[in-house]
Amino acid sequence: MFKKVRGWFVSSPPRALTIGFIVIILIGTVLLKLPVSLREGQSIDWVDALFTSASATCVTGLVVLDTGTSFSTFGHWVILALVQIGGLGFMTMGTLFAIFLRRKVSLKERLILQESLNQNNLEGIIKLVLRVIYYALTIELAGSLLFTLRFMLDMPPGKAIYFGIFHGVSIFNNAGFDLFGDYRSMANYISDPFVNLLSIVLIILGGLGFVVLADLVEYRRNRRLSLHSKVAIYTTLLLFIGGAVVILLFEYTNQKTFGPLNMADKIMASLLHSMTPRSAGISTIDVASLRQATQFLLVILMFIGVSPGSTGGGIKTTTFAVLIVAVLAVFRGRKDVVLLRHRIEPDRVYKAITVTLFSFIIVVVGTMLLSVTESHSFMVVLFEATSAFATVGLSAGLTPELTDIGKFIVIVLMFMGRLGPFTLFYAVGPRKGKTLYRHAEGKIIIG
Amino acid sequence: MFKKVRGWFVSSPPRALTIGFIVIILIGTVLLKLPVSLREGQSIDWVDALFTSASATCVTGLVVLDTGTSFSTFGHWVILALVQIGGLGFMTMGTLFAIFLRRKVSLKERLILQESLNQNNLEGIIKLVLRVIYYALTIELAGSLLFTLRFMLDMPPGKAIYFGIFHGVSIFNNAGFDLFGDYRSMANYISDPFVNLLSIVLIILGGLGFVVLADLVEYRRNRRLSLHSKVAIYTTLLLFIGGAVVILLFEYTNQKTFGPLNMADKIMASLLHSMTPRSAGISTIDVASLRQATQFLLVILMFIGVSPGSTGGGIKTTTFAVLIVAVLAVFRGRKDVVLLRHRIEPDRVYKAITVTLFSFIIVVVGTMLLSVTESHSFMVVLFEATSAFATVGLSAGLTPELTDIGKFIVIVLMFMGRLGPFTLFYAVGPRKGKTLYRHAEGKIIIG
Ligand SMILES: [K+]
Ligand SMILES: [K+]
């Protein structure tokens, strides 16, 4: 019986990954429903427990109940554990246990890992998993330590350590959860350069993906970065700086957001809010008070998201970069799509279209359904659907007011966004098709 | 001097086309600014005259002044002439004159025509132009006649002929202009099957493009349709029927729109409002009263638009179809993108990405700018920007209330939408680049 279940599991890694995520979300739901997870006097519905567990496991950070004021310390640890499992991927965790138990890691199990990390080459996948965990824990430890030191200025040491660990792990995993209360995220630290810069660095490191991190660590030895790493880093930085400039322009005179700040704080807030939609989800200002144009920019940044194999979501920086260079190739009348002096093959470009169009359709359908179930303005609904699908966790105010049907729609969006189009498709569909013969070329007029 | 200007013109067809459109819009502006173009007691600003001229020439139909009540009969003929020139393309008109004057049509002039009609093969282009005009005038004549007969039931014969011609030409050209007054479009005919069906047929014929029309006319002889025609027709019908079903569902109980109608009228209104966003721009209900989800669906339909080489806008049905089959190819694990048993080459797929992404960026930037200049809700602004770029002409209420800067933004959107990415790019940039060498293939992780 056990073997049969296990065989069925490893026969389709995407299906195993999907079911694994569902199981973890359900376990989290039960744990968060326990009275011990809540502060005294607080209660939680099943749907809110499910929402919180899904939001944590999918490292989204949308919250129907304020994390800091509704949940107990035990509840916080449950949420943080779900974030850690979701962020590193439960597959990575599974291997960790497997290795600790000195069990041999089979080829099939490595295939599951491959799917989980979105890696293409099978070799070295075990080494990679170990390094993933090593890097993640190292960065989380450093982040937690630095946050703890900072928070010691504001609170007793015990609480500072507790807050330091929670926010170090949450922010590196792009999880968007915070303990500061009242849905205000990090608003108290809007003028604090240390907290802002540390957060930005942790978000970037978490969002680059482990492949890039490993590449960066080995840079001292290799003296070169892979094409993938270069594209991920360049795109991340370009969107970061470009987004910050536009946000600064749009919000400069908005009295509800940047207006009262001095110039240095305005720049700092622009940088943080250019980075956080991709897909950290923390904030120091009220997103609902941003101008409409700025909110739309954040929607675009959320949709693009972070780099593959990272803790975040969206269509990914490399997908975006490939689409852009495909456009440039057409305008230049070139036959090949070229990115940083490397030819990108058609199948990669097609994959980029697929990810983008699939994501676009999910966000559009999600927005339409939420438009029907919720009575909020279109931008608020679009913002929420994009934030959920790209596992960002920023909200323009809709989440705490969601209807029960709306909560289910958002849960499905977070889940689909975290697993991505390919895992979802192969979880229910066939693995590969064979091309029996090539069709003749068809002429068609485009545009 | 004349020869020099002429030589410079024909050296770059896209530039000639762009400048030609600008010249026609400016001539239209001056004509509409004349007191004779206006009803007694009415006046018009330069910016409104420019807006109306651009809207007519780009066959959009967005109006800052109500066409029926603000302009004189002379003004209406100016608008209709601009619609006819814009719809058929001024290049086609130019050849018509050239042939009437028995001047030889040179190779270079045929190249300009080729650009104007978005055709790829040079041969037979002159024949095609003649047929374009022949078909267009035939359909317009039939449409005008049928409208005249219908309008004779409601108004004196002279006015019925005048209204019949105006709406026959306007609707076939997907122009979106009407004479019924008060920005109410065809609201009086919401329950009239004859007017609704005639309008839908004219919109479809105008939106299929002349290539498909010619293909259909020759079907009796050839007994087969080209791949292009099949794709255009199937996609048009699928979006038409699918859109109508969703609109019916969303609006069924909306008391401000479909609620008071009987079932037959509900279905008829669903069909019309599924067709009109692609990109006719007439309506029988108030778009501003539609539910948010329905408005968003219309935005998507507007963005997709009609077929290439037609009187309408958007990214085009064939572009949309190619993107969809590219996604299917990836999910099926196929190397080739296959559409109706024909292989679509990578360069066609790249062109589809280019048109779509370029259009998306223009609509996004236009929406952001209008969000800054106009103080309306996001959906209203997004709807307006998409309607302008896809030359649709539906409005959720923003156009008559636009600021002057807003008007200029909408004019630019209409102009860019009508010319399309390639004409615009080649009008200012180089024609073709040479690939000196092929780069090595680069590995990159997508999604
Ligand atoms: K997040
Ligand atoms: K139109």
JSON list of C-alpha atoms in Angstrom, two decimals, chain A residues 131 135 211-227 229-230:
[
{"chain": "A", "resi": 131, "resn": "ARG", "atom": "CA", "xyz": [23.83, 24.44, -0.98]},
{"chain": "A", "resi": 135, "resn": "TYR", "atom": "CA", "xyz": [22.89, 29.61, 1.62]},
{"chain": "A", "resi": 211, "resn": "VAL", "atom": "CA", "xyz": [21.18, 29.36, -8.99]},
{"chain": "A", "resi": 212, "resn": "VAL", "atom": "CA", "xyz": [22.27, 32.99, -9.14]},
{"chain": "A", "resi": 213, "resn": "LEU", "atom": "CA", "xyz": [23.36, 33.00, -5.51]},
{"chain": "A", "resi": 214, "resn": "ALA", "atom": "CA", "xyz": [25.53, 29.93, -6.10]},
{"chain": "A", "resi": 215, "resn": "ASP", "atom": "CA", "xyz": [26.92, 31.58, -9.21]},
{"chain": "A", "resi": 216, "resn": "LEU", "atom": "CA", "xyz": [27.74, 34.71, -7.22]},
{"chain": "A", "resi": 217, "resn": "VAL", "atom": "CA", "xyz": [29.47, 32.74, -4.46]},
{"chain": "A", "resi": 218, "resn": "GLU", "atom": "CA", "xyz": [31.58, 30.90, -7.04]},
{"chain": "A", "resi": 219, "resn": "TYR", "atom": "CA", "xyz": [32.39, 34.13, -8.86]},
{"chain": "A", "resi": 220, "resn": "ARG", "atom": "CA", "xyz": [35.62, 34.52, -6.90]},
{"chain": "A", "resi": 221, "resn": "ARG", "atom": "CA", "xyz": [36.77, 31.16, -8.24]},
{"chain": "A", "resi": 222, "resn": "ASN", "atom": "CA", "xyz": [35.26, 31.22, -11.75]},
{"chain": "A", "resi": 223, "resn": "ARG", "atom": "CA", "xyz": [35.61, 34.92, -12.53]},
{"chain": "A", "resi": 224, "resn": "ARG", "atom": "CA", "xyz": [32.52, 34.69, -14.70]},
{"chain": "A", "resi": 225, "resn": "LEU", "atom": "CA", "xyz": [28.76, 34.59, -14.32]},
{"chain": "A", "resi": 226, "resn": "SER", "atom": "CA", "xyz": [26.39, 32.41, -16.35]},
{"chain": "A", "resi": 227, "resn": "LEU", "atom": "CA", "xyz": [24.09, 34.04, -18.91]},
{"chain": "A", "resi": 229, "resn": "SER", "atom": "CA", "xyz": [22.73, 34.98, -13.65]},
{"chain": "A", "resi": 230, "resn": "LYS", "atom": "CA", "xyz": [23.68, 38.04, -15.66]}
]
